[in-house]
Amino acid sequence: MYQSYEDRQGVSQDRLHPTFADALRSLLLIPQQVAQAQAKARAVVDEREYRRKLAAHDWSYQWSDDHSVWERGHAERSELQAMQAAIDPGFAIWNSVAPAEYRRQA
């Protein structure tokens, strides 16, 4: 079972001066705050990557005579659709980049 730092060290916040107890509480929140900041940073990077991939996507891959181009385009479109579900549920970004015939409704 997980033991807090106070339990392992035999230190109780109740026995500390209020200033030190507040400082200790603040320190104990740091890992959670770091995790939240990292999650926000990943979301920003994911959206930038999503926008970059949308802009670079070959929207007309279906009409290629080269099967490898079709496979690559199909794989990219599948990846974009997965990213869209997580990042752009209302299709706002998708529709701002996609040609008219590929715009979608939420």
Coordinates of C-alpha atoms in Angstrom, one line a residue:
M1 CA 0.0 0.0 0.0
Y2 CA 1.2 3.5 -0.8
Q3 CA 2.4 5.6 2.2
S4 CA 2.6 9.3 2.0
Y5 CA 5.9 11.0 2.7
E6 CA 4.6 12.1 6.1
D7 CA 3.7 8.5 7.0
R8 CA 7.1 7.3 6.0
Q9 CA 9.0 10.0 7.8
G10 CA 6.8 10.1 10.9
V11 CA 6.0 13.7 10.2
S12 CA 2.5 14.9 10.6
Q13 CA 1.3 18.2 9.2
D14 CA -0.7 18.7 12.3
R15 CA 2.5 18.9 14.4
L16 CA 4.2 21.4 12.0
H17 CA 4.1 25.2 12.2
P18 CA 1.3 26.4 9.9
T19 CA 3.8 28.0 7.6
F20 CA 5.8 24.8 7.1
A21 CA 2.6 22.7 6.8
D22 CA 1.4 25.0 4.0
A23 CA 4.8 24.7 2.3
L24 CA 4.7 20.9 2.6
R25 CA 1.2 20.8 1.1
S26 CA 2.4 22.9 -1.8
L27 CA 5.4 20.6 -2.4
L28 CA 3.1 17.6 -2.3
L29 CA 1.0 19.0 -5.1
I30 CA 3.9 19.6 -7.5
P31 CA 3.8 16.1 -9.2
Q32 CA 0.1 16.6 -9.9
Q33 CA 0.7 20.1 -11.3
V34 CA 3.5 18.9 -13.5
A35 CA 1.4 16.1 -14.9
Q36 CA -1.4 18.5 -15.7
A37 CA 1.0 20.9 -17.4
Q38 CA 2.5 18.0 -19.4
A39 CA -1.0 16.9 -20.5
K40 CA -1.8 20.5 -21.7
A41 CA 1.5 20.7 -23.6
R42 CA 0.8 17.3 -25.3
A43 CA -2.6 18.6 -26.4
V44 CA -1.1 21.7 -28.0
V45 CA 1.5 19.6 -29.8
D46 CA -1.2 17.1 -30.9
E47 CA -3.3 19.9 -32.3
R48 CA -0.3 21.4 -34.2
E49 CA 0.6 18.0 -35.6
Y50 CA -3.1 17.5 -36.6
R51 CA -3.1 20.8 -38.4
R52 CA 0.2 20.0 -40.1
K53 CA -1.0 16.6 -41.3
L54 CA -4.3 18.0 -42.6
A55 CA -2.5 20.6 -44.6
A56 CA -0.1 18.0 -46.1
H57 CA -2.7 15.3 -46.8
D58 CA -3.2 14.2 -50.4
W59 CA -7.0 14.7 -50.5
S60 CA -7.3 13.1 -53.9
Y61 CA -5.4 9.9 -53.2
Q62 CA -8.4 7.7 -54.2
W63 CA -7.9 8.6 -57.9
S64 CA -4.2 7.6 -58.0
D65 CA -3.2 4.8 -60.5
D66 CA -0.3 3.9 -58.1
H67 CA -1.6 1.5 -55.4
S68 CA 1.2 2.5 -53.0
V69 CA -0.1 6.1 -53.2
W70 CA -3.6 4.9 -52.5
E71 CA -2.4 2.8 -49.5
R72 CA -0.4 5.7 -48.0
G73 CA -3.3 8.1 -48.5
H74 CA -5.8 5.7 -47.0
A75 CA -3.5 5.2 -43.9
E76 CA -3.1 9.0 -43.6
R77 CA -6.8 9.5 -43.8
S78 CA -7.5 6.9 -41.1
E79 CA -4.9 8.5 -38.9
L80 CA -6.4 11.9 -39.5
Q81 CA -9.9 10.6 -38.6
A82 CA -8.6 9.1 -35.4
M83 CA -6.9 12.4 -34.5
Q84 CA -10.0 14.3 -35.4
A85 CA -12.2 12.3 -33.0
A86 CA -9.8 13.2 -30.1
I87 CA -8.8 16.8 -31.0
D88 CA -11.6 18.2 -33.3
P89 CA -15.0 16.7 -32.5
G90 CA -16.9 19.5 -34.1
F91 CA -14.8 19.4 -37.3
A92 CA -13.9 23.1 -37.1
I93 CA -10.2 22.5 -37.8
W94 CA -10.9 19.8 -40.4
N95 CA -13.3 22.0 -42.3
S96 CA -11.0 25.0 -42.3
V97 CA -8.3 22.9 -44.1
A98 CA -10.2 20.3 -46.2
P99 CA -11.4 21.0 -49.7
A100 CA -15.1 21.7 -50.0
E101 CA -16.0 18.1 -51.0
Y102 CA -14.3 16.7 -47.9
R103 CA -15.9 19.0 -45.3
R104 CA -17.9 17.3 -42.6
Q105 CA -20.8 18.0 -40.3
A106 CA -20.7 17.4 -36.6

